[in-house]
PDB file of C-alpha atoms in Angstrom:
ATOM      1  CA  MET A   1      -6.338   6.464 -18.245  1.00 45.00           C
ATOM      2  CA  SER A   2      -7.280   9.942 -19.361  1.00 44.00           C
ATOM      3  CA  VAL A   3     -10.743  11.253 -19.520  1.00 46.00           C
ATOM      4  CA  SER A   4     -11.585  14.530 -21.303  1.00 47.00           C
ATOM      5  CA  ASN A   5     -15.153  16.086 -21.110  1.00 46.00           C
ATOM      6  CA  SER A   6     -16.786  18.894 -22.865  1.00 45.00           C
ATOM      7  CA  ASP A   7     -17.897  22.071 -21.124  1.00 46.00           C
ATOM      8  CA  ALA A   8     -21.380  20.594 -20.761  1.00 44.00           C
ATOM      9  CA  SER A   9     -20.054  17.851 -18.461  1.00 46.00           C
ATOM     10  CA  LEU A  10     -18.128  20.062 -16.237  1.00 45.00           C
ATOM     11  CA  PRO A  11     -20.424  19.461 -13.105  1.00 47.00           C
ATOM     12  CA  PHE A  12     -20.202  15.696 -13.331  1.00 44.00           C
ATOM     13  CA  ALA A  13     -16.450  15.893 -13.987  1.00 48.00           C
ATOM     14  CA  ALA A  14     -16.041  17.975 -10.928  1.00 48.00           C
ATOM     15  CA  SER A  15     -17.880  15.488  -8.852  1.00 51.00           C
ATOM     16  CA  THR A  16     -15.779  12.783 -10.436  1.00 48.00           C
ATOM     17  CA  ALA A  17     -12.582  14.647  -9.382  1.00 51.00           C
ATOM     18  CA  THR A  18     -13.960  15.129  -5.972  1.00 49.00           C
ATOM     19  CA  SER A  19     -14.615  11.420  -5.608  1.00 51.00           C
ATOM     20  CA  LEU A  20     -11.035  10.503  -6.781  1.00 54.00           C
ATOM     21  CA  SER A  21      -9.808  13.045  -4.195  1.00 58.00           C
ATOM     22  CA  ASN A  22     -10.677  10.497  -1.502  1.00 66.00           C
ATOM     23  CA  LEU A  23      -7.787   8.266  -2.726  1.00 70.00           C
ATOM     24  CA  PRO A  24      -5.525   9.240   0.385  1.00 80.00           C
ATOM     25  CA  ARG A  25      -8.264   8.154   2.815  1.00 85.00           C
ATOM     26  CA  ILE A  26      -8.599   4.825   0.783  1.00 87.00           C
ATOM     27  CA  ARG A  27      -4.980   4.431   0.843  1.00 90.00           C
ATOM     28  CA  THR A  28      -4.814   4.935   4.625  1.00 92.00           C
ATOM     29  CA  ARG A  29      -7.518   2.242   5.007  1.00 92.00           C
ATOM     30  CA  MET A  30      -5.420  -0.073   2.871  1.00 94.00           C
ATOM     31  CA  GLU A  31      -2.354   0.558   5.004  1.00 94.00           C
ATOM     32  CA  PHE A  32      -4.449   0.093   8.227  1.00 95.00           C
ATOM     33  CA  SER A  33      -5.744  -3.243   6.667  1.00 95.00           C
ATOM     34  CA  PHE A  34      -2.310  -4.560   6.058  1.00 96.00           C
ATOM     35  CA  ALA A  35      -1.187  -3.583   9.504  1.00 95.00           C
ATOM     36  CA  LEU A  36      -4.097  -5.613  10.945  1.00 95.00           C
ATOM     37  CA  LEU A  37      -2.968  -8.549   8.749  1.00 94.00           C
ATOM     38  CA  SER A  38       0.585  -8.338  10.117  1.00 94.00           C
ATOM     39  CA  ALA A  39      -0.622  -8.187  13.624  1.00 94.00           C
ATOM     40  CA  GLY A  40      -3.106 -11.116  13.048  1.00 92.00           C
ATOM     41  CA  GLY A  41      -0.145 -13.207  11.771  1.00 90.00           C
ATOM     42  CA  GLY A  42       1.759 -12.580  14.931  1.00 88.00           C
ATOM     43  CA  LEU A  43      -1.227 -13.461  17.009  1.00 88.00           C
ATOM     44  CA  VAL A  44      -1.532 -16.750  15.214  1.00 89.00           C
ATOM     45  CA  LEU A  45       2.133 -17.426  16.144  1.00 84.00           C
ATOM     46  CA  ALA A  46       1.314 -16.878  19.820  1.00 79.00           C
ATOM     47  CA  THR A  47      -0.988 -20.018  19.742  1.00 75.00           C
ATOM     48  CA  GLY A  48       2.068 -22.206  19.642  1.00 67.00           C
ATOM     49  CA  GLN A  49       4.677 -22.730  22.458  1.00 66.00           C
ATOM     50  CA  GLY A  50       7.951 -20.833  22.220  1.00 65.00           C
ATOM     51  CA  ALA A  51       6.791 -18.116  19.767  1.00 71.00           C
ATOM     52  CA  GLU A  52       5.183 -15.669  22.259  1.00 78.00           C
ATOM     53  CA  GLY A  53       8.065 -13.202  21.915  1.00 84.00           C
ATOM     54  CA  SER A  54       7.745 -13.323  18.129  1.00 85.00           C
ATOM     55  CA  ALA A  55       4.032 -12.418  18.479  1.00 86.00           C
ATOM     56  CA  VAL A  56       4.706  -9.481  20.615  1.00 90.00           C
ATOM     57  CA  ILE A  57       7.230  -8.128  18.165  1.00 92.00           C
ATOM     58  CA  ALA A  58       4.821  -8.577  15.329  1.00 92.00           C
ATOM     59  CA  VAL A  59       1.929  -6.870  17.005  1.00 93.00           C
ATOM     60  CA  SER A  60       4.158  -3.970  18.292  1.00 95.00           C
ATOM     61  CA  MET A  61       5.816  -3.289  14.892  1.00 95.00           C
ATOM     62  CA  ALA A  62       2.446  -3.334  13.186  1.00 95.00           C
ATOM     63  CA  VAL A  63       1.198  -0.560  15.569  1.00 95.00           C
ATOM     64  CA  ILE A  64       4.338   1.434  15.319  1.00 95.00           C
ATOM     65  CA  GLY A  65       4.552   1.097  11.521  1.00 95.00           C
ATOM     66  CA  PHE A  66       1.036   2.273  10.916  1.00 95.00           C
ATOM     67  CA  VAL A  67       0.879   5.020  13.413  1.00 94.00           C
ATOM     68  CA  PHE A  68       4.341   6.629  12.705  1.00 94.00           C
ATOM     69  CA  VAL A  69       4.985   5.601   9.127  1.00 94.00           C
ATOM     70  CA  ASP A  70       1.731   5.383   7.438  1.00 93.00           C
ATOM     71  CA  TRP A  71      -0.609   7.766   9.436  1.00 92.00           C
ATOM     72  CA  LEU A  72       1.532  10.447  11.031  1.00 91.00           C
ATOM     73  CA  ARG A  73       4.466   9.946   8.451  1.00 90.00           C
ATOM     74  CA  VAL A  74       7.048  10.964  11.061  1.00 92.00           C
ATOM     75  CA  PHE A  75       9.732   8.715   9.561  1.00 90.00           C
ATOM     76  CA  ARG A  76      10.231   5.709   7.260  1.00 91.00           C
ATOM     77  CA  LEU A  77      12.980   3.353   6.653  1.00 91.00           C
ATOM     78  CA  PRO A  78      15.014   3.846   3.371  1.00 91.00           C
ATOM     79  CA  PRO A  79      15.524   0.789   1.123  1.00 90.00           C
ATOM     80  CA  PRO A  80      19.332   0.622   2.042  1.00 91.00           C
ATOM     81  CA  GLY A  81      18.635   0.567   5.650  1.00 91.00           C
ATOM     82  CA  ALA A  82      15.881  -2.019   5.149  1.00 92.00           C
ATOM     83  CA  TYR A  83      18.234  -4.249   3.280  1.00 92.00           C
ATOM     84  CA  LEU A  84      20.906  -4.038   6.047  1.00 94.00           C
ATOM     85  CA  ALA A  85      18.255  -4.761   8.667  1.00 93.00           C
ATOM     86  CA  MET A  86      16.865  -7.855   6.722  1.00 93.00           C
ATOM     87  CA  GLY A  87      20.368  -9.225   6.345  1.00 92.00           C
ATOM     88  CA  ALA A  88      21.286  -8.761  10.038  1.00 92.00           C
ATOM     89  CA  SER A  89      17.947 -10.506  10.923  1.00 90.00           C
ATOM     90  CA  ALA A  90      18.706 -13.418   8.614  1.00 89.00           C
ATOM     91  CA  ALA A  91      22.116 -13.799   9.936  1.00 88.00           C
ATOM     92  CA  TYR A  92      21.062 -13.745  13.555  1.00 86.00           C
ATOM     93  CA  CYS A  93      18.139 -16.255  12.994  1.00 84.00           C
ATOM     94  CA  VAL A  94      20.389 -18.601  10.764  1.00 81.00           C
ATOM     95  CA  ARG A  95      22.950 -18.686  13.457  1.00 76.00           C
ATOM     96  CA  ASP A  96      20.477 -19.750  16.051  1.00 68.00           C
ATOM     97  CA  PHE A  97      18.858 -22.234  13.825  1.00 68.00           C
ATOM     98  CA  TRP A  98      22.093 -24.138  13.384  1.00 70.00           C
ATOM     99  CA  GLN A  99      23.115 -23.809  16.984  1.00 65.00           C
ATOM    100  CA  ILE A 100      19.931 -25.626  18.134  1.00 61.00           C
ATOM    101  CA  GLN A 101      20.781 -29.249  18.763  1.00 57.00           C
ATOM    102  CA  GLU A 102      17.334 -30.656  18.735  1.00 58.00           C
ATOM    103  CA  GLY A 103      15.169 -30.230  15.692  1.00 55.00           C
ATOM    104  CA  GLY A 104      11.428 -29.677  15.457  1.00 55.00           C
ATOM    105  CA  ALA A 105       9.575 -26.965  17.260  1.00 59.00           C
ATOM    106  CA  PRO A 106      12.708 -25.082  18.590  1.00 67.00           C
ATOM    107  CA  GLN A 107      14.004 -24.695  15.001  1.00 73.00           C
ATOM    108  CA  MET A 108      10.732 -23.669  13.829  1.00 76.00           C
ATOM    109  CA  SER A 109      10.630 -20.910  16.498  1.00 79.00           C
ATOM    110  CA  SER A 110      13.742 -19.565  14.885  1.00 81.00           C
ATOM    111  CA  VAL A 111      12.159 -19.584  11.478  1.00 84.00           C
ATOM    112  CA  ALA A 112       8.979 -17.852  12.971  1.00 86.00           C
ATOM    113  CA  LEU A 113      11.359 -15.107  14.526  1.00 88.00           C
ATOM    114  CA  LEU A 114      12.839 -14.584  11.047  1.00 90.00           C
ATOM    115  CA  LEU A 115       9.466 -14.103   9.507  1.00 92.00           C
ATOM    116  CA  VAL A 116       8.416 -11.659  12.086  1.00 93.00           C
ATOM    117  CA  LEU A 117      11.686  -9.587  11.958  1.00 94.00           C
ATOM    118  CA  VAL A 118      11.608  -9.305   8.111  1.00 94.00           C
ATOM    119  CA  GLN A 119       7.875  -8.258   8.477  1.00 95.00           C
ATOM    120  CA  ALA A 120       8.780  -5.598  11.127  1.00 95.00           C
ATOM    121  CA  VAL A 121      11.283  -4.116   8.711  1.00 95.00           C
ATOM    122  CA  LEU A 122       8.680  -4.080   5.950  1.00 95.00           C
ATOM    123  CA  MET A 123       6.210  -2.220   8.309  1.00 95.00           C
ATOM    124  CA  LEU A 124       8.753   0.517   8.760  1.00 95.00           C
ATOM    125  CA  GLN A 125       9.003   1.203   5.009  1.00 94.00           C
ATOM    126  CA  HIS A 126       6.759   3.249   2.640  1.00 93.00           C
ATOM    127  CA  LYS A 127       3.877   1.003   1.648  1.00 92.00           C
ATOM    128  CA  SER A 128       4.331   0.702  -2.053  1.00 91.00           C
ATOM    129  CA  ARG A 129       2.550  -2.141  -3.912  1.00 91.00           C
ATOM    130  CA  ARG A 130       5.591  -4.306  -3.739  1.00 93.00           C
ATOM    131  CA  ILE A 131       5.876  -3.798   0.081  1.00 94.00           C
ATOM    132  CA  VAL A 132       2.302  -4.553   0.866  1.00 94.00           C
ATOM    133  CA  GLU A 133       2.289  -7.626  -1.337  1.00 93.00           C
ATOM    134  CA  GLN A 134       5.306  -8.912   0.543  1.00 94.00           C
ATOM    135  CA  LEU A 135       3.380  -8.262   3.867  1.00 95.00           C
ATOM    136  CA  ALA A 136       0.595 -10.483   2.634  1.00 94.00           C
ATOM    137  CA  VAL A 137       3.007 -13.263   1.691  1.00 94.00           C
ATOM    138  CA  PHE A 138       4.842 -13.196   5.052  1.00 94.00           C
ATOM    139  CA  CYS A 139       1.414 -13.395   6.898  1.00 93.00           C
ATOM    140  CA  LEU A 140       0.581 -16.483   4.888  1.00 93.00           C
ATOM    141  CA  LEU A 141       4.122 -17.965   5.798  1.00 92.00           C
ATOM    142  CA  GLN A 142       3.280 -17.219   9.420  1.00 90.00           C
ATOM    143  CA  LEU A 143       0.035 -19.195   9.059  1.00 90.00           C
ATOM    144  CA  VAL A 144       1.867 -22.157   7.814  1.00 88.00           C
ATOM    145  CA  VAL A 145       4.553 -22.003  10.710  1.00 86.00           C
ATOM    146  CA  ALA A 146       1.769 -21.560  13.105  1.00 84.00           C
ATOM    147  CA  ALA A 147       0.059 -24.701  11.944  1.00 83.00           C
ATOM    148  CA  ILE A 148       3.131 -26.612  12.964  1.00 79.00           C
ATOM    149  CA  PHE A 149       3.074 -25.107  16.432  1.00 73.00           C
ATOM    150  CA  SER A 150      -0.544 -25.763  17.233  1.00 72.00           C
ATOM    151  CA  ASP A 151      -3.494 -27.621  16.034  1.00 70.00           C
ATOM    152  CA  ALA A 152      -5.881 -26.330  18.767  1.00 71.00           C
ATOM    153  CA  ILE A 153      -9.242 -24.948  17.933  1.00 78.00           C
ATOM    154  CA  HIS A 154      -8.418 -21.295  18.660  1.00 77.00           C
ATOM    155  CA  PHE A 155      -5.875 -21.490  15.752  1.00 81.00           C
ATOM    156  CA  GLY A 156      -8.698 -22.196  13.288  1.00 82.00           C
ATOM    157  CA  LEU A 157     -10.937 -19.389  14.944  1.00 85.00           C
ATOM    158  CA  LEU A 158      -8.066 -16.965  14.314  1.00 87.00           C
ATOM    159  CA  VAL A 159      -7.632 -17.933  10.724  1.00 90.00           C
ATOM    160  CA  ILE A 160     -11.255 -16.728   9.870  1.00 91.00           C
ATOM    161  CA  PRO A 161     -10.769 -13.038  10.880  1.00 93.00           C
ATOM    162  CA  ILE A 162      -7.377 -13.056   9.102  1.00 94.00           C
ATOM    163  CA  ALA A 163      -8.906 -14.316   5.920  1.00 93.00           C
ATOM    164  CA  ILE A 164     -11.529 -11.478   6.132  1.00 94.00           C
ATOM    165  CA  VAL A 165      -8.961  -8.786   6.782  1.00 95.00           C
ATOM    166  CA  GLY A 166      -6.811 -10.277   4.017  1.00 94.00           C
ATOM    167  CA  GLY A 167      -9.641 -10.039   1.479  1.00 94.00           C
ATOM    168  CA  LEU A 168     -10.353  -6.422   2.480  1.00 94.00           C
ATOM    169  CA  ALA A 169      -6.717  -5.513   2.237  1.00 94.00           C
ATOM    170  CA  LEU A 170      -6.251  -7.030  -1.231  1.00 93.00           C
ATOM    171  CA  SER A 171      -9.475  -5.520  -2.475  1.00 93.00           C
ATOM    172  CA  LEU A 172      -8.300  -1.996  -1.271  1.00 92.00           C
ATOM    173  CA  LEU A 173      -4.919  -2.657  -2.846  1.00 93.00           C
ATOM    174  CA  ALA A 174      -6.527  -3.411  -6.268  1.00 90.00           C
ATOM    175  CA  LEU A 175      -8.700  -0.329  -6.006  1.00 88.00           C
ATOM    176  CA  VAL A 176      -5.771   1.932  -5.056  1.00 87.00           C
ATOM    177  CA  THR A 177      -3.635   0.514  -7.799  1.00 86.00           C
ATOM    178  CA  ASN A 178      -6.338   1.214 -10.489  1.00 83.00           C
ATOM    179  CA  MET A 179      -7.155   4.600  -9.140  1.00 79.00           C
ATOM    180  CA  ASP A 180      -3.377   5.608  -9.272  1.00 74.00           C
ATOM    181  CA  SER A 181      -3.581   5.025 -12.996  1.00 71.00           C
ATOM    182  CA  ILE A 182      -6.476   7.293 -13.616  1.00 67.00           C
ATOM    183  CA  GLU A 183      -6.061  10.979 -14.532  1.00 50.00           C
ATOM    184  CA  VAL A 184      -9.271  12.988 -14.879  1.00 47.00           C
ATOM    185  CA  THR A 185      -8.928  16.056 -16.917  1.00 46.00           C
ATOM    186  CA  VAL A 186     -11.648  18.728 -17.617  1.00 43.00           C
ATOM    187  CA  GLN A 187     -11.616  20.313 -20.994  1.00 48.00           C
ATOM    188  CA  PRO A 188     -10.222  23.839 -20.351  1.00 50.00           C
ATOM    189  CA  LYS A 189     -11.807  26.902 -21.752  1.00 53.00           C
ATOM    190  CA  GLU A 190     -10.073  28.010 -24.877  1.00 59.00           C
ATOM    191  CA  LEU A 191      -8.188  31.238 -24.332  1.00 57.00           C
ATOM    192  CA  PRO A 192      -8.273  33.918 -26.985  1.00 63.00           C
ATOM    193  CA  GLU A 193      -5.379  33.981 -29.298  1.00 66.00           C
ATOM    194  CA  ALA A 194      -2.447  36.126 -28.376  1.00 60.00           C
ATOM    195  CA  ALA A 195      -2.404  39.291 -30.505  1.00 66.00           C
ATOM    196  CA  THR A 196       1.170  40.336 -29.960  1.00 76.00           C
ATOM    197  CA  ALA A 197       4.489  38.587 -29.405  1.00 74.00           C
ATOM    198  CA  TRP A 198       4.609  39.981 -25.849  1.00 73.00           C
ATOM    199  CA  GLN A 199       1.324  38.366 -24.973  1.00 70.00           C
ATOM    200  CA  ARG A 200       2.423  34.987 -26.478  1.00 69.00           C
ATOM    201  CA  PHE A 201       5.706  35.340 -24.445  1.00 65.00           C
ATOM    202  CA  LEU A 202       3.757  35.926 -21.224  1.00 64.00           C
ATOM    203  CA  ARG A 203       1.401  32.984 -21.899  1.00 62.00           C
ATOM    204  CA  TYR A 204       4.460  30.797 -22.585  1.00 61.00           C
ATOM    205  CA  LEU A 205       5.929  31.783 -19.134  1.00 57.00           C
ATOM    206  CA  ALA A 206       2.652  31.109 -17.471  1.00 54.00           C
ATOM    207  CA  GLY A 207       2.593  27.558 -19.007  1.00 51.00           C
ATOM    208  CA  ASN A 208      -0.156  28.226 -21.458  1.00 48.00           C
ATOM    209  CA  ALA A 209       1.693  27.933 -24.631  1.00 45.00           C
ATOM    210  CA  GLU A 210      -0.412  27.250 -27.693  1.00 45.00           C
ATOM    211  CA  GLU A 211       0.755  23.735 -28.235  1.00 46.00           C
ATOM    212  CA  PRO A 212      -1.223  20.605 -28.759  1.00 45.00           C
ATOM    213  CA  ARG A 213      -1.603  18.517 -25.711  1.00 46.00           C
ATOM    214  CA  PRO A 214       0.532  15.394 -25.892  1.00 46.00           C
ATOM    215  CA  PRO A 215      -1.431  12.128 -25.883  1.00 47.00           C
ATOM    216  CA  HIS A 216      -1.488  10.321 -22.632  1.00 44.00           C
ATOM    217  CA  PRO A 217       0.425   6.896 -22.873  1.00 44.00           C
ATOM    218  CA  VAL A 218      -2.515   4.961 -21.178  1.00 44.00           C
ATOM    219  CA  VAL A 219      -5.596   4.045 -22.984  1.00 42.00           C
ATOM    220  CA  GLY A 220      -8.347   6.705 -22.773  1.00 46.00           C
ATOM    221  CA  SER A 221     -11.925   6.327 -21.617  1.00 47.00           C
ATOM    222  CA  ALA A 222     -14.932   7.390 -23.465  1.00 44.00           C
ATOM    223  CA  SER A 223     -16.765   9.031 -20.556  1.00 48.00           C
ATOM    224  CA  ALA A 224     -16.211  10.094 -16.994  1.00 50.00           C
ATOM    225  CA  GLU A 225     -18.844   7.504 -15.891  1.00 54.00           C
ATOM    226  CA  SER A 226     -16.350   4.731 -16.408  1.00 54.00           C
ATOM    227  CA  VAL A 227     -13.972   6.575 -14.035  1.00 51.00           C
ATOM    228  CA  ILE A 228     -16.412   7.193 -11.184  1.00 57.00           C
ATOM    229  CA  SER A 229     -17.870   3.668 -11.466  1.00 60.00           C
ATOM    230  CA  LEU A 230     -14.390   2.356 -10.508  1.00 54.00           C
ATOM    231  CA  TYR A 231     -14.589   4.284  -7.280  1.00 55.00           C
ATOM    232  CA  GLN A 232     -18.180   3.308  -6.600  1.00 60.00           C
ATOM    233  CA  SER A 233     -17.475  -0.355  -7.292  1.00 58.00           C
ATOM    234  CA  ALA A 234     -15.444  -0.474  -4.006  1.00 52.00           C
ATOM    235  CA  GLY A 235     -18.883  -0.438  -2.310  1.00 53.00           C
ATOM    236  CA  ALA A 236     -18.855  -1.086   1.334  1.00 48.00           C
ATOM    237  CA  TRP A 237     -15.050  -1.410   1.396  1.00 49.00           C
TER     238      TRP A 237
END
């Protein structure tokens, strides 16, 4: 979405651009929300017997992933490494699944471990839209597995904050996705025409060639108000 304003609306356009500059801070909030969601899924698994180790892994990797990958940006797992790690996790858990003689809860513990290991790999990757959506799906699957382990009252009590955090995370994801597609441009002041070929050459080198601006491929907006309202619509989020 491209928004162009006249010179008379420069102050408002500047405030709009300033508001949109808060996008990195909003993105960090979104990543923190999904880290909480991942840790919550692990805590729910801890309500059942035999899944305490999976819960520790989920919470630990949620903290490590947010602090070192999303916040400090020290490292991140590349996609080829993530695929290899997921494949190794699946092979390990499937082997244990078939080696368990008795069915029921022991086999479901192996399934819970597989969900946690895959979620841990996702937490070590760059949080693109596809990655955070997969985190939400795996948290939902962990709730389903945890429901098999335990039907105690504290399981239902944990589902309530997880639902609230999930709603917050998905709302921030929608906001970040929409703001990523917005480009706010202020109508530049027209430069005087270059009188000589040398001036035109220097302007070309500076990137100010006198060529018409190509149209943006996304639908344009009539005013900057429609852009700033998107940011303000997040409200308390």
